[in-house]
Coordinates of C-alpha atoms in Angstrom, one line a residue:
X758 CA 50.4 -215.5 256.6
X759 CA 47.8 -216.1 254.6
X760 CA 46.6 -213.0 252.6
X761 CA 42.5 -212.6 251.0
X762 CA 43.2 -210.7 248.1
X763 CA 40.4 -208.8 246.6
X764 CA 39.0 -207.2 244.1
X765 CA 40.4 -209.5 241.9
X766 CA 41.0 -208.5 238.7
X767 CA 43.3 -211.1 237.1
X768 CA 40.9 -212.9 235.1
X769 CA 39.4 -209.1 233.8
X770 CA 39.2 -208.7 230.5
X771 CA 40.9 -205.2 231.2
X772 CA 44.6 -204.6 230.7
X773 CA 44.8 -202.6 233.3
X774 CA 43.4 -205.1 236.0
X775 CA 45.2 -207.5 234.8
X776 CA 48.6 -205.7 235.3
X777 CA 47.2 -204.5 238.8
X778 CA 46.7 -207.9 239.9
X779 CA 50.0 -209.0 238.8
X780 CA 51.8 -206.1 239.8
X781 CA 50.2 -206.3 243.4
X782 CA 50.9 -210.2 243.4
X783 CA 54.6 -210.1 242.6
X784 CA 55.5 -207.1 244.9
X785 CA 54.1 -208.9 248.0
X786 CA 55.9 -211.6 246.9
X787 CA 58.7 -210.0 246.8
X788 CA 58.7 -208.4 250.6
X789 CA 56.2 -211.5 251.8
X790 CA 57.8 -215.0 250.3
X791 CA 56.3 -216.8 252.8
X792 CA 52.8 -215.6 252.2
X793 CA 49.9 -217.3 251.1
X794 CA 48.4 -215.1 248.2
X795 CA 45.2 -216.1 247.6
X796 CA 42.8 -213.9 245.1
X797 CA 39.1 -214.3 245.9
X798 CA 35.9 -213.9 243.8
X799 CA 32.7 -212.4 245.3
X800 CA 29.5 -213.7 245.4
X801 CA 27.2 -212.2 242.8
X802 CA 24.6 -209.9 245.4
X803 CA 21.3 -211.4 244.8
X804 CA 19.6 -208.7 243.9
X805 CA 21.6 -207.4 241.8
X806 CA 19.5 -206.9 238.8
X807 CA 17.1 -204.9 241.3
X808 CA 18.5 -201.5 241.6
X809 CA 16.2 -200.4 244.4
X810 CA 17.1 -203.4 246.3
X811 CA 20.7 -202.4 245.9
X812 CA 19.7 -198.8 247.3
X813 CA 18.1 -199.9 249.9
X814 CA 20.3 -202.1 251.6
X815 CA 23.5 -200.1 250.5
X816 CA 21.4 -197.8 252.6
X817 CA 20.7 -199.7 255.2
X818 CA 24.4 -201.1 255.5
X819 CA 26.1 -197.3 255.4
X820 CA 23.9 -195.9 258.3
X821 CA 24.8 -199.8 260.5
X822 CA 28.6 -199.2 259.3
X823 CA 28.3 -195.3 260.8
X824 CA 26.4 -196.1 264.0
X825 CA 28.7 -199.2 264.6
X826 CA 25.4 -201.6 264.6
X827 CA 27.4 -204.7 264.4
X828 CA 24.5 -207.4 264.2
X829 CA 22.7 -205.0 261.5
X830 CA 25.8 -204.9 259.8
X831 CA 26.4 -209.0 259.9
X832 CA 22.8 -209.6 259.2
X833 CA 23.0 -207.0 255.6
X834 CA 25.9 -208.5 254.7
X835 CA 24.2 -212.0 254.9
X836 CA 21.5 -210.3 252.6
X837 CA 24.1 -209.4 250.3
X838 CA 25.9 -212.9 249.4
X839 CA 28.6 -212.4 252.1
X840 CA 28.5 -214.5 255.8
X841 CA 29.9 -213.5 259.0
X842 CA 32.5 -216.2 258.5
X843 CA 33.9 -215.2 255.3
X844 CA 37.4 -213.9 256.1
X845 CA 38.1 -216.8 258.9
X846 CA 40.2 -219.1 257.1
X847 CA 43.2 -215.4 257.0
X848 CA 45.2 -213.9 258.6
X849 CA 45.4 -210.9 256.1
X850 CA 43.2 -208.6 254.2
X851 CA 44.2 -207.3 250.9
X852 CA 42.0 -204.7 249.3
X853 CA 42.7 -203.4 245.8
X854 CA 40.5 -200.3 245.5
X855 CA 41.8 -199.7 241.9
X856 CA 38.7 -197.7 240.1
X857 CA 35.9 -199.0 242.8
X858 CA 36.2 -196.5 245.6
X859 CA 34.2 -193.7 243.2
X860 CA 31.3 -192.0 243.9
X861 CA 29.3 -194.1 241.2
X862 CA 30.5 -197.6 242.0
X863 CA 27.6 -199.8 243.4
X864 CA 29.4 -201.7 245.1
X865 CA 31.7 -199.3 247.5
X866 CA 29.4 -199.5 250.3
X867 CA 29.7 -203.6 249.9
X868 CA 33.0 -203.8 249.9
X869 CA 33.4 -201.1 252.9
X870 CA 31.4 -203.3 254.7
X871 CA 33.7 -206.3 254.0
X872 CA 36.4 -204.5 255.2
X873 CA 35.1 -203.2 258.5
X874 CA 33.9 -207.4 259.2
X875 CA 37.6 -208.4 258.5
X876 CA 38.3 -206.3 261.3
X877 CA 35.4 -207.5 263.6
X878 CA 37.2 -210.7 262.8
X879 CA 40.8 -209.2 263.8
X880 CA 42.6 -209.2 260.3
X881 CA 45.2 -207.1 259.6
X882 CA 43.9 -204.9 256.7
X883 CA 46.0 -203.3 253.8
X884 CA 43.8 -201.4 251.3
X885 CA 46.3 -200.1 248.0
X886 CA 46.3 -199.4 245.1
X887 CA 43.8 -196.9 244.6
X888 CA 42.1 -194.4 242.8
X889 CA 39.5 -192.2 245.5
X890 CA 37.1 -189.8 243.9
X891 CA 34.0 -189.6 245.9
X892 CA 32.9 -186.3 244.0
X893 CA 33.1 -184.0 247.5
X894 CA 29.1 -186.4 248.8
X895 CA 29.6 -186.0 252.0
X896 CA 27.8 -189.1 253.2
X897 CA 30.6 -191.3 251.1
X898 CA 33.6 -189.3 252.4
X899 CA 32.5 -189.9 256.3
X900 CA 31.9 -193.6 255.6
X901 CA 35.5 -194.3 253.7
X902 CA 37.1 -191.8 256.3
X903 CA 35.8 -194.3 259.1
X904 CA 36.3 -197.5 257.9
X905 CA 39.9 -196.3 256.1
X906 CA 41.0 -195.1 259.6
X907 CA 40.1 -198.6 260.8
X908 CA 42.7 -200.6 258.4
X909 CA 46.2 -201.3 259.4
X910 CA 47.6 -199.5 256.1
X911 CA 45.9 -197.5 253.4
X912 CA 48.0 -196.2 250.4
X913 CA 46.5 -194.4 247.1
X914 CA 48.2 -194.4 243.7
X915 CA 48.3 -190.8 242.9
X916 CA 48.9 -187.8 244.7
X917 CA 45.0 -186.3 243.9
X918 CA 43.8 -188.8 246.0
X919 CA 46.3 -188.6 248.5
X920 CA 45.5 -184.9 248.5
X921 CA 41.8 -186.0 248.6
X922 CA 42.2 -188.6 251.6
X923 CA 43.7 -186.1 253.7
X924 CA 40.5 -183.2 253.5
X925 CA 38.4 -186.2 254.0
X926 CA 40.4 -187.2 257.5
X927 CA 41.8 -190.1 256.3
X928 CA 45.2 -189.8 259.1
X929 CA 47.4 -192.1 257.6
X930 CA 47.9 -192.6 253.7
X931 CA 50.6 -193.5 251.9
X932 CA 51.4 -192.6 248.4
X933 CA 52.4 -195.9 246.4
X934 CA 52.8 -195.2 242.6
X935 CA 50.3 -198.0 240.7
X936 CA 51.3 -201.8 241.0
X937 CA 52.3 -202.1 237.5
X938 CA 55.5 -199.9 238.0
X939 CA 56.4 -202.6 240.1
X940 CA 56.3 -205.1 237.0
X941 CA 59.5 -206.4 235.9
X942 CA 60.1 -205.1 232.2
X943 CA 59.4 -207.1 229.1
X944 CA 63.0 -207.9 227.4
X945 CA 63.9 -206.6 224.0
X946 CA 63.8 -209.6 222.4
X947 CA 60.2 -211.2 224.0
X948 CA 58.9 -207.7 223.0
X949 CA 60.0 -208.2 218.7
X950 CA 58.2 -211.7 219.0
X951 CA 54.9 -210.1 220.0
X952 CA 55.2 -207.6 217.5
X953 CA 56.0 -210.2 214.8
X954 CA 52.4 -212.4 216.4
X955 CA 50.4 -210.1 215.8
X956 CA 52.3 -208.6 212.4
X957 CA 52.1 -205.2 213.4
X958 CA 54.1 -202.5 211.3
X959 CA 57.9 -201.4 212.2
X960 CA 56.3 -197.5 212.8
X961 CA 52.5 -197.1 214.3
X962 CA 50.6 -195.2 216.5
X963 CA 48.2 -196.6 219.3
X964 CA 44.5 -195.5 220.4
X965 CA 42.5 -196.3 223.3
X966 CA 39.6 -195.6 224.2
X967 CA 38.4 -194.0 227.4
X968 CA 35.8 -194.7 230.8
X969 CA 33.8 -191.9 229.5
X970 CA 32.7 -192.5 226.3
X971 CA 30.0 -194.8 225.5
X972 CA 28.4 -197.0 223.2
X973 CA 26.6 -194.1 221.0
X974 CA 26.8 -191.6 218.1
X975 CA 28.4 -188.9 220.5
X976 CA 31.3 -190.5 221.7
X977 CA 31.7 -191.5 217.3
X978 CA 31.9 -188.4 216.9
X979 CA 34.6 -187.9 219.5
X980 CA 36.7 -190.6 218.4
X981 CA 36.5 -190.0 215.5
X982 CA 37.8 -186.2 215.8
X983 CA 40.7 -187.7 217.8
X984 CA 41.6 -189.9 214.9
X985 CA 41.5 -187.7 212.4
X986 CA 43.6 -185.5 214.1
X987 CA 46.6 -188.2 214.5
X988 CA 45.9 -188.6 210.5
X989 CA 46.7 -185.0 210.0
X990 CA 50.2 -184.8 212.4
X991 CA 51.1 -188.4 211.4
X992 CA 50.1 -188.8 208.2
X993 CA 50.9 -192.6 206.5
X994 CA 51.7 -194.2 210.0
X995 CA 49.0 -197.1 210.6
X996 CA 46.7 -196.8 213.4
X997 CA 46.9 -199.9 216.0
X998 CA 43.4 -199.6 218.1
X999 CA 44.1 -201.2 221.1
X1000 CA 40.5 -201.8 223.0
X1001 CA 39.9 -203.8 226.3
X1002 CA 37.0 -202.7 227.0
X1003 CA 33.0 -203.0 225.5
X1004 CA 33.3 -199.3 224.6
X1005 CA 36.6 -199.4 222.9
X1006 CA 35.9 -202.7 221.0
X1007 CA 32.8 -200.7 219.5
X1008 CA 34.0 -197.6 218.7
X1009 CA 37.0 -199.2 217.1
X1010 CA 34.8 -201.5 214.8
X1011 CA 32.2 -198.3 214.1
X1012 CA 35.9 -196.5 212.3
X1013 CA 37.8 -199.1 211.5
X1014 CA 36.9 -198.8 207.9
X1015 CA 37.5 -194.7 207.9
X1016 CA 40.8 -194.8 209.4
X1017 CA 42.1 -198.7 208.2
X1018 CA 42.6 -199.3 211.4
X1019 CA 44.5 -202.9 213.0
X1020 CA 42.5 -203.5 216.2
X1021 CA 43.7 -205.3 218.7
X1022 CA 41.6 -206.6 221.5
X1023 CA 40.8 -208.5 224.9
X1024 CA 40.6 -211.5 225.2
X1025 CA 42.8 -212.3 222.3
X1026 CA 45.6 -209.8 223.9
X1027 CA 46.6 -209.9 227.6
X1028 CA 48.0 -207.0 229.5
X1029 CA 52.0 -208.3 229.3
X1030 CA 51.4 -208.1 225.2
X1031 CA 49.3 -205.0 225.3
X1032 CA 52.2 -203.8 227.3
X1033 CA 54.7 -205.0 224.9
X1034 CA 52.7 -203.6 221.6
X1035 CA 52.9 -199.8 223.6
X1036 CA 56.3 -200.0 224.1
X1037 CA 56.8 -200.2 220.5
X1038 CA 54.2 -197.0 219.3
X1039 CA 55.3 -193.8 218.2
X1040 CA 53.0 -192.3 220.1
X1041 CA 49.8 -193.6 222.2
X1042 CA 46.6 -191.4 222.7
X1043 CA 44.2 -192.1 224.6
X1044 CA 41.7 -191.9 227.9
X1045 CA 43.0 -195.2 229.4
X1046 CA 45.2 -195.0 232.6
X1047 CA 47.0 -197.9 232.4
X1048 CA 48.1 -197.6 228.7
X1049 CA 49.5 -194.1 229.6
X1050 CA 51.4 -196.0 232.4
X1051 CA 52.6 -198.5 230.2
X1052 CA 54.0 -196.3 227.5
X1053 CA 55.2 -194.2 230.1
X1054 CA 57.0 -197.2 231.9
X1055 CA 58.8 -197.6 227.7
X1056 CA 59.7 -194.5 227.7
X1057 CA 56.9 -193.7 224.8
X1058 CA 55.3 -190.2 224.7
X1059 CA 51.0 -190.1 225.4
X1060 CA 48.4 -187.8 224.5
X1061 CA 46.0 -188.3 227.5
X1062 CA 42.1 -187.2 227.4
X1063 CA 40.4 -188.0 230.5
X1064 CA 38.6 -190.7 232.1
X1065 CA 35.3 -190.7 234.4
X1066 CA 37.6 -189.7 237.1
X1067 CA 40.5 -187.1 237.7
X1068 CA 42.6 -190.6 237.8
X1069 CA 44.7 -189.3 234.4
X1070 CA 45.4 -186.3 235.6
X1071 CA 46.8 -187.6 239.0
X1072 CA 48.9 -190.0 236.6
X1073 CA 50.5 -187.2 234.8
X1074 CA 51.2 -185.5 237.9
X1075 CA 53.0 -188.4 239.5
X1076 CA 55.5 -188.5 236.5
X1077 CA 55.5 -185.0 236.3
X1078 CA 54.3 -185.3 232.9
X1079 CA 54.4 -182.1 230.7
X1080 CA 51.2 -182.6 228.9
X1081 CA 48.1 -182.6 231.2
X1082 CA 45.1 -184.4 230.0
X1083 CA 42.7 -183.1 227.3
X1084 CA 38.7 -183.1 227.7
X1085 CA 36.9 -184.8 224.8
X1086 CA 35.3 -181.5 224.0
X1087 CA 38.5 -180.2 222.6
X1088 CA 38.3 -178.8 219.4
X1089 CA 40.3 -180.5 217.0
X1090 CA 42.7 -177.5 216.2
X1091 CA 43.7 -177.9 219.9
X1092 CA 44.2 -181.9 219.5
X1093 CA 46.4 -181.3 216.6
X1094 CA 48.5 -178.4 218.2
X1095 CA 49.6 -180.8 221.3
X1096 CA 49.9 -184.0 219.2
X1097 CA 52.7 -182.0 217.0
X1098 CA 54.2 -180.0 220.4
X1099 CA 54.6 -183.6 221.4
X1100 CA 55.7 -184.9 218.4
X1101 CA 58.9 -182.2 218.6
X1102 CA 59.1 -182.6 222.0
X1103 CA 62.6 -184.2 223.7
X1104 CA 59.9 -185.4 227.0
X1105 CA 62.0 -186.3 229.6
X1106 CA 61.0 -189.6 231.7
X1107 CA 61.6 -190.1 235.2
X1108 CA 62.2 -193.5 236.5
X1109 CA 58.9 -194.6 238.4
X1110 CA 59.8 -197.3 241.5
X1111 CA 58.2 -199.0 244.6
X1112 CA 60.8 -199.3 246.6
X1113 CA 58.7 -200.7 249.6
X1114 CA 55.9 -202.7 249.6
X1115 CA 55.8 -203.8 253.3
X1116 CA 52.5 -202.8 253.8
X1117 CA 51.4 -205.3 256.4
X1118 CA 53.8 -203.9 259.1
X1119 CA 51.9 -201.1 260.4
X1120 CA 50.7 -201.3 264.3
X1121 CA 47.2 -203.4 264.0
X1122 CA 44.0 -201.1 264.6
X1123 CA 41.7 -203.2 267.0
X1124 CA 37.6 -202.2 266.9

C-alpha cells in the first residue's frame, strides 16, 4: 500500500496543519503499519498570479468534471501543473480537505479534479478530515456531491458538515472527530520543560487570533476590545499571544505594548509546543479551531469567536461545549459576562477518541 497524502500541511507554518498532518499520519499508522505514507507537494498552477486565468479554467475544469469530459478534464489539468500520470506510482489516495473545501478556496475545483483523475487511474480514494462550507452555491455543492460520491470513503470532522454533506447528496459520510484527537498526549513532565523554554509565567491566559480578521484598523479594534475585556475579568494575569498566522503575528505586535503582551509565534513554536503552552492557560480565547481543540484535549476552558466558517461552532458542538462561539461584533459588556460565567464555571469535558481509522476498507467505487 502505498498512500499519496495530500494537502500537506506538515511543513505549514499553522499549528493547526501541522497537528492535522501528524495526527492523520500516526492514525493510519496505527490501523495501516504496512503502508507507505507519503505527503506530496503540489505544483504551483502557473497562472496563479492571474486571477482571470484561474477563473477561467476553474471554469472550464468544473463544467468537463460535471459532463464527465475526460480528455477536457486531462488536458485542464495539464494546464494547471498537474499530468495525467500523477497518481501512478499509488495505490491510495489520501485527501485532507481540512479548511480547502469552502466556497472561497481557489483551489477546490483543482483539487476536485485531482481526485476524480486518481479514480480514472483506479485508486482507492479516502477524503477526511474536513471542514465543508460551500455557503448553500449550488454549482459547488453539485460538483463536491459528484466527485465525493466517487471516493471509496469520505468522513467530515464536525457534525455541521456532516449535516451539510447529507442536504447536498453526499450518501455516505462518516463523522471522524479532527486528527489531532487522535494525537497521543504530551506528558506532564515534557510539558514543564516547554513552559520553562520559553519562560512563560506559572498563571497566564492565551489569545489567538482568528481567519476573519485582517491586517487593518478594524480588526485592531476588535482585538483590542477582546483584550481588554480579559484585563478586566482577569486582572494581573499576563497575556501569552499565541499567533501562527500573518494576521495574528500583526495584530499581536500592533497591542503588544497596550496589553504587555509575551507573543509567541510560528516558526519559532511548532504545534506539539503550542499544544503544550495551551494545556497550561487559565483560560484560551480565541477564533482559532485548532487551539480550542487543543485546550479542550487539556481539559482547559475557551472562549471561542468565530472563524470564516461555521467550523467553531461545529467544534463546540462535537464536545458538547456549553459556550457557543461569539461574533466579533459583540459588545464588550457581552465578552466580559461569558469570560466571568466561564471563569465560575465547573465545565465538564468529555473524552474525545477515534476509535477507527480504517478508512481504506470501504467497497472501491469504479468510474
Amino acid at each position: 500500500m502505498k498512500i499519496a497524502y495530500f494537502i500537506n500541511t506538515f511543513k505549514s507554518s499553522n499549528w493547526g496543519g501541522q497537528a492535522t498532518s501528524a495526527g492523520i499520519q500516526y492514525l493510519i499508522s496505527k490501523e495501516y503499519p504496512d503502508a507507505e505514507f507519503i505527503p506530496i507537494d503540489l505544483p504551483d498552477l502557473p497562472f496563479k498570479k492571474i486571477k482571470i486565468f484561474r477563473y477561467y479554467y476553474n471554469f472550464l475544469l468544473k463544467k468537463a468534471l460535471m459532463s464527465d469530459n475526460k480528455k477536457n478534464i486531462l488536458q485542464i489539468l495539464k494546464l494547471m501543473n498537474i499530468p495525467e500520470n500523477f497518481f501512478d506510482a499509488y495505490t491510495h489516495v489520501c485527501f485532507n480537505g481540512e479548511g480547502a473545501v469552502h466556497y472561497a478556496s481557489g483551489h477546490l475545483i483543482r483539487f476536485m479534479g485531482m481526485l476524480y483523475l486518481a479514480k480514472m487511474k483506479h485508486k482507492t480514494i479516502a477524503s477526511i478530515n474536513q471542514t465543508i462550507d460551500l455557503n448553500n452555491r449550488t454549482d459547488l455543492e453539485a460538483l463536491l456531491s459528484k466527485i465525493y460520491n466517487l471516493c471509496d470513503f469520505v468522513s467530515v470532522r464536525e457534525p455541521l458538515s456532516w449535516e451539510y454533506a447529507k442536504k447536498i447528496g453526499i450518501k455516505k459520510c462518516q463523522l471522524i472527530p479532527d486528527a489531532v484527537y487522535g494525537l497521543p498526549k504530551i506528558g506532564s513532565r515534557e510539558i514543564d520543560e516547554i513552559i520553562k523554554k520559553y519562560k512563560l509565567p506559572k498563571q497566564f491566559v492565551s489569545v489567538t487570533g482568528s481567519s476573519i480578521l485582517n491586517r487593518n484598523k478594524n480588526s485592531i479594534e476588535k482585538m483590542d476590545k477582546i483584550l481588554d475585556s480579559i484585563k478586566t475579568v482577569f486582572f494581573g494575569i499576563p497575556i501569552v499571544f499565541m499567533a501562527n498566522a500573518k494576521t495574528d503575528i500583526y495584530l499581536a505586535y500592533k497591542l503588544k505594548k497596550k496589553y504587555d503582551l509575551i507573543v509567541l509565534q510560528t516558526p519559532n513554536v511548532n504545534y506539539y509546543e503550542a499544544m503544550a503552552i495551551f494545556s497550561r492557560a487559565v483560560i484560551l480565547v480565541g477564533g482559532r479551531q485548532h487551539p480550542n481543540i487543543f485546550a479542550y484535549i487539556y481539559r482547559v476552558p475557551y472562549l471561542a469567536f468565530d472563524g470564516n466558517t461555521y467550523k467553531n461552532r461545529g467544534v463546540a458542538l462535537l464536545q458538547n461545549y456549553p459556550y457557543m462561539p461569539l461574533s466579533h461584533e459583540a459588545k464588550q459588556e457581552e465578552i466580559v459576562k461569558m469570560l466571568n460565567e466561564i471563569k465560575r464555571d465547573d465545565i465538564k469535558f468529555k473524552s474525545i477518541e477515534i476509535k477507527n481509522f480504517r478508512i481504506f476498507e470501504n467497497n472501491f467505487i469504479k468510474i
